[in-house]
């Protein structure tokens, strides 16, 4: 089974409605029951981000997101699926349940 990252793309902070949270929780339970679940989580606002650059000597810490963008990753799922077709089907379901666009990417070496 390969592992995939399903990133939830959002354009506002803390935007999930109560109905969307119910749908997301139901989807999480479905992923767990069907054996696809690895891990999932929501992320705090990009304004809480700290960019860390430790490449050249002493680390440099910068407040805020690295990129300015209209969209950001608001949450994610890590799933295991037997093939890309199953992962795409799950990403479509995730998109429907959270009412957001979802980017699907395989982990390297998976």
mmCIF file of C-alpha atoms in Angstrom:
data_model
loop_
_atom_site.group_PDB
_atom_site.id
_atom_site.type_symbol
_atom_site.label_atom_id
_atom_site.label_comp_id
_atom_site.label_asym_id
_atom_site.label_seq_id
_atom_site.Cartn_x
_atom_site.Cartn_y
_atom_site.Cartn_z
ATOM 1 C CA UNK A 1 0.000 0.000 0.000
ATOM 2 C CA UNK A 2 1.285 3.437 -0.931
ATOM 3 C CA UNK A 3 0.878 6.464 1.302
ATOM 4 C CA UNK A 4 -0.588 9.714 0.032
ATOM 5 C CA UNK A 5 -0.947 13.234 1.402
ATOM 6 C CA UNK A 6 -4.332 14.848 0.815
ATOM 7 C CA UNK A 7 -3.904 18.587 1.483
ATOM 8 C CA UNK A 8 -7.027 20.669 2.057
ATOM 9 C CA UNK A 9 -6.732 23.999 0.236
ATOM 10 C CA UNK A 10 -8.520 26.902 1.895
ATOM 11 C CA UNK A 11 -8.687 30.662 1.500
ATOM 12 C CA UNK A 12 -9.959 31.707 4.932
ATOM 13 C CA UNK A 13 -8.989 30.939 8.517
ATOM 14 C CA UNK A 14 -11.124 28.716 10.763
ATOM 15 C CA UNK A 15 -13.725 28.596 8.032
ATOM 16 C CA UNK A 16 -15.199 25.127 8.590
ATOM 17 C CA UNK A 17 -18.843 25.378 9.525
ATOM 18 C CA UNK A 18 -20.448 23.086 12.083
ATOM 19 C CA UNK A 19 -22.035 21.093 9.238
ATOM 20 C CA UNK A 20 -18.673 20.745 7.487
ATOM 21 C CA UNK A 21 -17.041 19.531 10.709
ATOM 22 C CA UNK A 22 -19.748 16.852 11.072
ATOM 23 C CA UNK A 23 -19.069 15.753 7.473
ATOM 24 C CA UNK A 24 -15.294 15.775 8.014
ATOM 25 C CA UNK A 25 -15.632 13.667 11.173
ATOM 26 C CA UNK A 26 -17.853 11.199 9.292
ATOM 27 C CA UNK A 27 -15.247 10.963 6.519
ATOM 28 C CA UNK A 28 -12.501 10.403 9.102
ATOM 29 C CA UNK A 29 -14.523 7.564 10.623
ATOM 30 C CA UNK A 30 -15.068 6.075 7.147
ATOM 31 C CA UNK A 31 -11.320 6.185 6.394
ATOM 32 C CA UNK A 32 -10.599 4.455 9.712
ATOM 33 C CA UNK A 33 -13.285 1.789 9.235
ATOM 34 C CA UNK A 34 -12.082 0.978 5.704
ATOM 35 C CA UNK A 35 -8.402 0.781 6.718
ATOM 36 C CA UNK A 36 -7.133 3.792 4.735
ATOM 37 C CA UNK A 37 -6.492 6.083 7.737
ATOM 38 C CA UNK A 38 -2.925 6.896 8.796
ATOM 39 C CA UNK A 39 -3.230 10.382 10.292
ATOM 40 C CA UNK A 40 -5.105 13.656 9.802
ATOM 41 C CA UNK A 41 -5.194 17.131 11.271
ATOM 42 C CA UNK A 42 -6.242 20.713 10.855
ATOM 43 C CA UNK A 43 -3.687 23.495 10.819
ATOM 44 C CA UNK A 44 -3.702 26.870 12.540
ATOM 45 C CA UNK A 45 -3.797 30.082 10.533
ATOM 46 C CA UNK A 46 -0.781 30.881 8.308
ATOM 47 C CA UNK A 47 -0.216 33.950 10.485
ATOM 48 C CA UNK A 48 0.941 31.565 13.250
ATOM 49 C CA UNK A 49 3.654 30.072 11.032
ATOM 50 C CA UNK A 50 7.371 30.455 11.614
ATOM 51 C CA UNK A 51 9.764 29.838 8.747
ATOM 52 C CA UNK A 52 13.036 28.280 9.925
ATOM 53 C CA UNK A 53 16.154 28.437 7.719
ATOM 54 C CA UNK A 54 19.059 26.531 9.203
ATOM 55 C CA UNK A 55 20.980 25.972 5.979
ATOM 56 C CA UNK A 56 23.847 28.410 6.483
ATOM 57 C CA UNK A 57 25.212 28.474 10.019
ATOM 58 C CA UNK A 58 22.914 29.798 12.694
ATOM 59 C CA UNK A 59 19.193 29.306 12.089
ATOM 60 C CA UNK A 60 17.118 32.285 10.989
ATOM 61 C CA UNK A 61 13.503 32.452 12.204
ATOM 62 C CA UNK A 62 10.939 34.515 10.295
ATOM 63 C CA UNK A 63 7.338 35.122 11.347
ATOM 64 C CA UNK A 64 4.484 34.354 9.014
ATOM 65 C CA UNK A 65 4.094 32.098 6.030
ATOM 66 C CA UNK A 66 6.956 31.647 3.583
ATOM 67 C CA UNK A 67 4.767 32.335 0.563
ATOM 68 C CA UNK A 68 2.089 34.935 0.103
ATOM 69 C CA UNK A 69 -0.871 33.208 -1.438
ATOM 70 C CA UNK A 70 -4.632 33.424 -1.689
ATOM 71 C CA UNK A 71 -4.823 29.767 -0.635
ATOM 72 C CA UNK A 72 -3.035 27.783 2.015
ATOM 73 C CA UNK A 73 -3.101 24.290 3.484
ATOM 74 C CA UNK A 74 -5.832 24.314 6.097
ATOM 75 C CA UNK A 75 -5.604 20.638 6.992
ATOM 76 C CA UNK A 76 -4.552 17.275 5.683
ATOM 77 C CA UNK A 77 -5.058 13.543 5.644
ATOM 78 C CA UNK A 78 -2.357 10.923 5.273
ATOM 79 C CA UNK A 79 -3.867 7.783 3.818
ATOM 80 C CA UNK A 80 -2.735 4.374 2.643
ATOM 81 C CA UNK A 81 -4.271 3.108 -0.580
ATOM 82 C CA UNK A 82 -3.523 0.123 -2.813
ATOM 83 C CA UNK A 83 -3.256 2.299 -5.929
ATOM 84 C CA UNK A 84 -3.701 5.786 -7.349
ATOM 85 C CA UNK A 85 -7.284 5.142 -8.470
ATOM 86 C CA UNK A 86 -8.377 4.394 -4.903
ATOM 87 C CA UNK A 87 -6.429 7.406 -3.593
ATOM 88 C CA UNK A 88 -8.119 9.668 -6.176
ATOM 89 C CA UNK A 89 -11.542 8.336 -5.176
ATOM 90 C CA UNK A 90 -10.763 9.044 -1.518
ATOM 91 C CA UNK A 91 -9.477 12.538 -2.358
ATOM 92 C CA UNK A 92 -12.742 13.248 -4.206
ATOM 93 C CA UNK A 93 -14.704 12.099 -1.149
ATOM 94 C CA UNK A 94 -12.499 14.202 1.121
ATOM 95 C CA UNK A 95 -13.084 17.247 -1.069
ATOM 96 C CA UNK A 96 -16.813 16.683 -0.954
ATOM 97 C CA UNK A 97 -16.892 16.181 2.822
ATOM 98 C CA UNK A 98 -14.766 19.225 3.713
ATOM 99 C CA UNK A 99 -16.244 21.372 0.928
ATOM 100 C CA UNK A 100 -12.774 22.457 -0.210
ATOM 101 C CA UNK A 101 -10.363 21.588 -3.008
ATOM 102 C CA UNK A 102 -7.924 18.806 -2.099
ATOM 103 C CA UNK A 103 -4.457 18.230 -3.536
ATOM 104 C CA UNK A 104 -3.351 14.580 -3.649
ATOM 105 C CA UNK A 105 0.364 13.703 -3.685
ATOM 106 C CA UNK A 106 2.132 10.372 -3.125
ATOM 107 C CA UNK A 107 4.965 10.147 -0.643
ATOM 108 C CA UNK A 108 8.331 9.414 -2.271
ATOM 109 C CA UNK A 109 9.334 5.806 -2.045
ATOM 110 C CA UNK A 110 5.757 4.793 -1.361
#
